[in-house]
Amino acid sequence: MSNRQSRREQSKTRPARSTRAARVTPAKPQRGGGGGGGSDLLSRPFLLIAGALVVVLVVVLGVFIATSGGSSSDDFVKSLEQASTNLPTDMVDGAKIGSDDAPVKITAFEDFQCPFCLQFTAEQEGEVIEQFVKTGRVQFDYQHLPILGAESVKAALASQCAADQNKFWQYHNRLFLEQAKNDQFGNEKNNVGRFSDDNLKKFAADLGLDTAAFNTCFDSSEHLDLITEQGRIAKQFGITGTPGFLVNGQPLGAGTPSDIDAWRQLVEQVEGAIATATANASASPAATGTASPAATVDATPAATPTP
């Protein structure tokens, strides 16, 4: 059964809301890191909340089921165009958007041909950026899991070449806009030329990128190792379908927030866990002790390699 068919069957058999908690089974993470949050996540308050965060994700995900929301391709087009207009370019760092000091770090593993990634981007991502990234509560990091064929890999490579010119998010929106215009969510077609070499280069030119630099980067597959590594890390966390998410280094597992209210609930729960752990660390004499090895493993932010 294909990735899309499997997700459709899930959406048919699951209610929009459920009280059954999803099971989170993170694979053993490895140390990684890079700009934007690695050292913060290894500080004592984050070590203390590692176990609590898993509990938060299990409980909250009991009501998180992805649904179509009744949106059409026209709705997706409008949302993506609006997202490009509202993009906080001063908060962009490559494929990351938001402050390094944000307490909640969301990592998304996606495929530019994935219809459910299109749905998330059009229906939820812009609101996450508007409500939580712009206010300093969340940093959002896009990483690659290109599982749908050659054009998925090419689109990922092209987006990273755009990131070299700090235009990742503009290019990301342009790729998903192309999919929305072709009704990829309602009528999925992969590797049909939408992300041909010529089209990917044209998108770069349309966005005003330095096309000579972009084309050299793209033609040489400059960022293939990065994309391969991000896919490997995703699979280590048990993420094999798209979109998949980590929150402060912990996988969301079987659930995906279904709307902006669900994301708000998740962000608030994580913020609350951090505040409680920080207060306990300040009040407890044990706060100056050495964290246990198990806590360190749980909190390791493996999925943040530097582009």
Short mmCIF file of C-alpha atoms in Angstrom, two decimals:
data_model
loop_
_atom_site.label_atom_id
_atom_site.label_comp_id
_atom_site.label_asym_id
_atom_site.label_seq_id
_atom_site.Cartn_x
_atom_site.Cartn_y
_atom_site.Cartn_z
CA MET A 1 0.00 0.00 0.00
CA SER A 2 1.40 3.43 -0.89
CA ASN A 3 2.15 6.17 1.64
CA ARG A 4 -0.87 8.16 0.42
CA GLN A 5 -3.23 5.17 0.39
CA SER A 6 -2.22 4.24 3.91
CA ARG A 7 -2.92 7.75 5.18
CA ARG A 8 -6.27 7.86 3.38
CA GLU A 9 -7.31 4.60 5.03
CA GLN A 10 -6.33 6.05 8.40
CA SER A 11 -8.40 9.18 7.83
CA LYS A 12 -11.41 7.06 6.83
CA THR A 13 -11.29 4.86 9.90
CA ARG A 14 -10.35 7.43 12.54
CA PRO A 15 -12.69 10.09 13.96
CA ALA A 16 -11.66 13.73 13.75
CA ARG A 17 -11.24 13.70 17.51
CA SER A 18 -10.32 10.75 19.67
CA THR A 19 -9.77 10.25 23.38
CA ARG A 20 -7.41 7.32 22.88
CA ALA A 21 -3.81 8.28 23.51
CA ALA A 22 -1.39 7.66 20.68
CA ARG A 23 1.63 5.49 21.39
CA VAL A 24 4.98 7.27 21.10
CA THR A 25 7.89 4.90 20.46
CA PRO A 26 11.01 6.94 19.71
CA ALA A 27 13.96 5.13 18.24
CA LYS A 28 17.31 5.60 19.89
CA PRO A 29 18.54 9.07 18.89
CA GLN A 30 22.14 9.92 18.18
CA ARG A 31 23.98 13.08 19.00
CA GLY A 32 23.74 15.71 16.39
CA GLY A 33 23.53 19.38 16.47
CA GLY A 34 24.27 22.59 14.86
CA GLY A 35 23.00 26.08 15.07
CA GLY A 36 19.78 26.81 16.78
CA GLY A 37 19.12 24.95 19.95
CA GLY A 38 21.57 22.09 20.45
CA SER A 39 23.28 23.51 23.54
CA ASP A 40 19.99 24.86 24.91
CA LEU A 41 18.36 21.43 24.76
CA LEU A 42 21.26 19.90 26.71
CA SER A 43 20.93 22.39 29.59
CA ARG A 44 19.65 21.02 32.89
CA PRO A 45 16.01 22.21 32.61
CA PHE A 46 15.68 20.38 29.31
CA LEU A 47 17.32 17.27 30.72
CA LEU A 48 14.81 17.30 33.56
CA ILE A 49 11.78 17.53 31.27
CA ALA A 50 12.82 14.77 28.87
CA GLY A 51 10.62 12.15 30.50
CA ALA A 52 7.81 14.62 31.20
CA LEU A 53 7.79 15.73 27.57
CA VAL A 54 7.19 12.17 26.38
CA VAL A 55 4.18 11.99 28.71
CA VAL A 56 2.89 15.33 27.41
CA LEU A 57 3.14 14.15 23.82
CA VAL A 58 1.37 10.86 24.57
CA VAL A 59 -1.52 12.59 26.35
CA VAL A 60 -1.96 15.47 23.94
CA LEU A 61 -1.69 13.29 20.86
CA GLY A 62 -4.74 11.38 22.00
CA VAL A 63 -6.81 14.08 20.28
CA PHE A 64 -4.50 14.78 17.31
CA ILE A 65 -5.63 13.15 14.10
CA ALA A 66 -4.88 14.62 10.67
CA THR A 67 -8.00 15.39 8.65
CA SER A 68 -8.59 17.04 5.30
CA GLY A 69 -10.60 19.90 6.79
CA GLY A 70 -12.66 20.17 3.60
CA SER A 71 -10.17 22.51 1.94
CA SER A 72 -9.90 22.70 -1.84
CA SER A 73 -6.89 23.31 -4.06
CA ASP A 74 -8.09 26.91 -4.47
CA ASP A 75 -8.04 27.33 -0.69
CA PHE A 76 -4.52 25.94 -0.61
CA VAL A 77 -3.37 28.37 -3.31
CA LYS A 78 -4.77 31.35 -1.40
CA SER A 79 -3.22 30.21 1.87
CA LEU A 80 0.21 29.69 0.32
CA GLU A 81 0.14 33.06 -1.40
CA GLN A 82 -0.79 34.69 1.90
CA ALA A 83 1.95 32.79 3.73
CA SER A 84 4.54 34.13 1.30
CA THR A 85 3.28 37.67 1.89
CA ASN A 86 3.41 37.28 5.68
CA LEU A 87 6.80 35.54 5.83
CA PRO A 88 8.99 37.10 8.60
CA THR A 89 12.17 37.20 6.54
CA ASP A 90 14.15 38.74 9.41
CA MET A 91 13.63 35.51 11.39
CA VAL A 92 14.89 33.16 8.67
CA ASP A 93 18.15 31.26 8.94
CA GLY A 94 18.44 28.79 6.08
CA ALA A 95 15.70 26.19 6.51
CA LYS A 96 14.97 27.37 10.04
CA ILE A 97 12.59 30.13 10.97
CA GLY A 98 12.31 31.64 14.42
CA SER A 99 14.50 32.61 17.33
CA ASP A 100 17.21 30.30 18.64
CA ASP A 101 15.91 31.26 22.10
CA ALA A 102 12.41 29.90 21.44
CA PRO A 103 11.57 27.31 24.12
CA VAL A 104 9.74 25.00 21.70
CA LYS A 105 11.68 23.56 18.76
CA ILE A 106 9.60 21.87 16.05
CA THR A 107 11.39 19.86 13.37
CA ALA A 108 9.33 18.79 10.35
CA PHE A 109 10.44 16.02 7.99
CA GLU A 110 8.71 16.49 4.65
CA ASP A 111 8.65 15.66 0.94
CA PHE A 112 7.72 18.37 -1.57
CA GLN A 113 5.61 15.87 -3.54
CA CYS A 114 3.77 14.61 -0.46
CA PRO A 115 0.08 15.65 -0.59
CA PHE A 116 -0.25 15.62 3.19
CA CYS A 117 2.80 17.89 3.47
CA LEU A 118 0.99 20.22 1.08
CA GLN A 119 -2.06 20.06 3.32
CA PHE A 120 -0.04 20.81 6.46
CA THR A 121 1.80 23.69 4.76
CA ALA A 122 -1.37 25.27 3.40
CA GLU A 123 -3.65 24.75 6.40
CA GLN A 124 -1.40 24.91 9.46
CA GLU A 125 2.20 25.95 8.87
CA GLY A 126 1.41 29.60 8.16
CA GLU A 127 -0.62 29.82 11.35
CA VAL A 128 2.13 28.15 13.36
CA ILE A 129 4.56 30.77 12.05
CA GLU A 130 2.12 33.64 12.61
CA GLN A 131 1.03 32.69 16.12
CA PHE A 132 4.07 31.00 17.62
CA VAL A 133 7.20 31.70 15.57
CA LYS A 134 6.70 35.45 15.27
CA THR A 135 5.99 35.69 19.00
CA GLY A 136 9.23 33.91 19.93
CA ARG A 137 7.59 30.78 21.31
CA VAL A 138 8.56 28.33 18.54
CA GLN A 139 11.46 27.78 16.20
CA PHE A 140 10.47 25.74 13.13
CA ASP A 141 13.03 23.68 11.22
CA TYR A 142 12.24 22.07 7.85
CA GLN A 143 14.19 18.90 7.09
CA HIS A 144 14.00 16.50 4.19
CA LEU A 145 12.59 13.00 3.86
CA PRO A 146 12.21 12.60 0.06
CA ILE A 147 10.45 9.25 -0.28
CA LEU A 148 8.31 9.71 -3.40
CA GLY A 149 10.88 9.53 -6.16
CA ALA A 150 13.46 11.42 -8.16
CA GLU A 151 11.59 14.72 -8.30
CA SER A 152 11.29 14.72 -4.51
CA VAL A 153 15.07 14.53 -4.26
CA LYS A 154 15.56 17.19 -6.93
CA ALA A 155 13.13 19.55 -5.21
CA ALA A 156 14.93 19.03 -1.90
CA LEU A 157 18.29 19.78 -3.54
CA ALA A 158 16.88 22.91 -5.17
CA SER A 159 15.39 24.17 -1.91
CA GLN A 160 18.75 23.85 -0.18
CA CYS A 161 20.42 25.78 -2.98
CA ALA A 162 17.83 28.49 -2.33
CA ALA A 163 18.69 28.27 1.38
CA ASP A 164 22.28 29.15 0.49
CA GLN A 165 20.88 32.54 -0.57
CA ASN A 166 18.58 32.65 2.50
CA LYS A 167 15.53 32.16 0.30
CA PHE A 168 14.59 28.68 1.47
CA TRP A 169 11.13 29.62 2.70
CA GLN A 170 10.21 31.59 -0.40
CA TYR A 171 11.30 28.64 -2.54
CA HIS A 172 9.56 26.15 -0.23
CA ASN A 173 6.30 28.09 -0.63
CA ARG A 174 6.76 28.22 -4.40
CA LEU A 175 7.18 24.44 -4.62
CA PHE A 176 4.05 23.78 -2.60
CA LEU A 177 2.18 26.46 -4.55
CA GLU A 178 2.98 24.55 -7.74
CA GLN A 179 1.53 21.42 -6.17
CA ALA A 180 -1.58 23.23 -5.00
CA LYS A 181 -2.22 24.67 -8.46
CA ASN A 182 -2.11 21.13 -9.83
CA ASP A 183 -4.44 19.73 -7.14
CA GLN A 184 -1.79 17.40 -5.73
CA PHE A 185 -3.84 16.81 -2.59
CA GLY A 186 -7.00 15.76 -4.41
CA ASN A 187 -5.33 14.07 -7.38
CA GLU A 188 -1.83 12.95 -6.47
CA LYS A 189 0.63 12.61 -9.34
CA ASN A 190 4.33 12.20 -8.66
CA ASN A 191 7.37 12.53 -10.90
CA VAL A 192 5.39 13.97 -13.81
CA GLY A 193 7.71 16.88 -14.59
CA ARG A 194 6.46 19.56 -12.22
CA PHE A 195 9.85 19.51 -10.55
CA SER A 196 11.94 19.03 -13.66
CA ASP A 197 15.39 20.62 -13.70
CA ASP A 198 14.14 23.41 -15.96
CA ASN A 199 11.15 24.19 -13.75
CA LEU A 200 13.20 24.20 -10.57
CA LYS A 201 15.65 26.64 -12.14
CA LYS A 202 12.77 28.78 -13.41
CA PHE A 203 11.30 29.01 -9.91
CA ALA A 204 14.66 30.31 -8.68
CA ALA A 205 14.76 32.94 -11.41
CA ASP A 206 11.16 33.98 -10.69
CA LEU A 207 12.10 34.55 -7.04
CA GLY A 208 15.06 36.74 -7.95
CA LEU A 209 17.81 34.38 -6.84
CA ASP A 210 21.32 34.54 -8.23
CA THR A 211 20.65 31.99 -10.95
CA ALA A 212 24.29 31.33 -11.79
CA ALA A 213 25.04 30.36 -8.19
CA PHE A 214 21.78 28.44 -7.88
CA ASN A 215 22.32 26.46 -11.07
CA THR A 216 25.89 25.56 -10.13
CA CYS A 217 24.70 24.37 -6.73
CA PHE A 218 21.80 22.39 -8.18
CA ASP A 219 23.66 20.82 -11.11
CA SER A 220 26.38 19.54 -8.77
CA SER A 221 23.89 18.07 -6.25
CA GLU A 222 25.81 20.05 -3.67
CA HIS A 223 23.52 19.26 -0.74
CA LEU A 224 22.86 15.58 -1.43
CA ASP A 225 24.83 14.45 1.63
CA LEU A 226 22.80 16.75 3.89
CA ILE A 227 19.50 15.48 2.51
CA THR A 228 20.61 11.86 2.83
CA GLU A 229 21.68 12.45 6.43
CA GLN A 230 18.38 14.10 7.35
CA GLY A 231 16.48 11.15 5.92
CA ARG A 232 18.64 8.75 7.91
CA ILE A 233 18.01 10.67 11.12
CA ALA A 234 14.25 10.70 10.50
CA LYS A 235 14.23 6.93 10.18
CA GLN A 236 16.24 6.55 13.38
CA PHE A 237 13.35 8.27 15.15
CA GLY A 238 10.90 5.87 13.53
CA ILE A 239 9.67 8.48 11.04
CA THR A 240 9.10 6.74 7.72
CA GLY A 241 6.15 8.73 6.33
CA THR A 242 5.62 12.41 5.72
CA PRO A 243 5.04 14.80 7.30
CA GLY A 244 6.71 13.66 10.51
CA PHE A 245 7.55 15.86 13.48
CA LEU A 246 9.90 16.17 16.42
CA VAL A 247 9.16 18.50 19.32
CA ASN A 248 12.24 19.35 21.38
CA GLY A 249 13.89 16.19 20.09
CA GLN A 250 10.93 13.88 20.77
CA PRO A 251 8.89 12.34 17.92
CA LEU A 252 5.15 12.90 17.80
CA GLY A 253 4.77 9.25 16.90
CA ALA A 254 1.42 8.10 15.53
CA GLY A 255 -0.38 11.44 15.61
CA THR A 256 -0.18 14.77 13.85
CA PRO A 257 -1.91 17.92 15.15
CA SER A 258 -5.08 18.31 13.14
CA ASP A 259 -5.44 22.10 13.30
CA ILE A 260 -3.96 25.23 14.82
CA ASP A 261 -5.85 24.71 18.09
CA ALA A 262 -4.18 21.33 18.48
CA TRP A 263 -0.76 22.90 17.84
CA ARG A 264 -1.58 25.58 20.43
CA GLN A 265 -2.43 22.94 23.00
CA LEU A 266 0.83 21.13 22.29
CA VAL A 267 2.94 24.30 22.52
CA GLU A 268 1.29 25.31 25.79
CA GLN A 269 1.80 21.85 27.28
CA VAL A 270 5.50 21.87 26.40
CA GLU A 271 5.94 25.42 27.71
CA GLY A 272 4.26 24.37 30.95
CA ALA A 273 6.53 21.36 31.33
CA ILE A 274 9.59 23.54 30.77
CA ALA A 275 8.42 26.14 33.30
CA THR A 276 7.74 23.48 35.93
CA ALA A 277 11.08 21.78 35.37
CA THR A 278 12.94 25.09 35.51
CA ALA A 279 11.26 26.02 38.80
CA ASN A 280 12.02 22.60 40.28
CA ALA A 281 15.64 22.82 39.15
CA SER A 282 16.03 26.21 40.81
CA ALA A 283 14.47 25.03 44.07
CA SER A 284 16.15 21.64 44.34
CA PRO A 285 19.68 21.12 45.74
CA ALA A 286 20.00 18.31 43.19
CA ALA A 287 19.88 20.87 40.40
CA THR A 288 23.66 21.14 40.51
CA GLY A 289 24.17 17.41 40.16
CA THR A 290 25.01 15.46 37.05
CA ALA A 291 22.14 14.39 34.83
CA SER A 292 21.70 10.67 34.36
CA PRO A 293 22.87 9.17 31.05
CA ALA A 294 19.30 8.10 30.24
CA ALA A 295 18.00 11.66 30.58
CA THR A 296 20.76 12.94 28.34
CA VAL A 297 19.85 10.44 25.60
CA ASP A 298 16.16 11.36 25.76
CA ALA A 299 16.89 15.06 25.34
CA THR A 300 19.49 14.86 22.58
CA PRO A 301 18.31 16.98 19.61
CA ALA A 302 19.53 14.60 16.90
CA ALA A 303 17.55 16.05 14.02
CA THR A 304 19.23 19.42 13.68
CA PRO A 305 22.18 19.06 11.29
CA THR A 306 23.44 22.39 10.04
CA PRO A 307 22.76 23.00 6.30
#
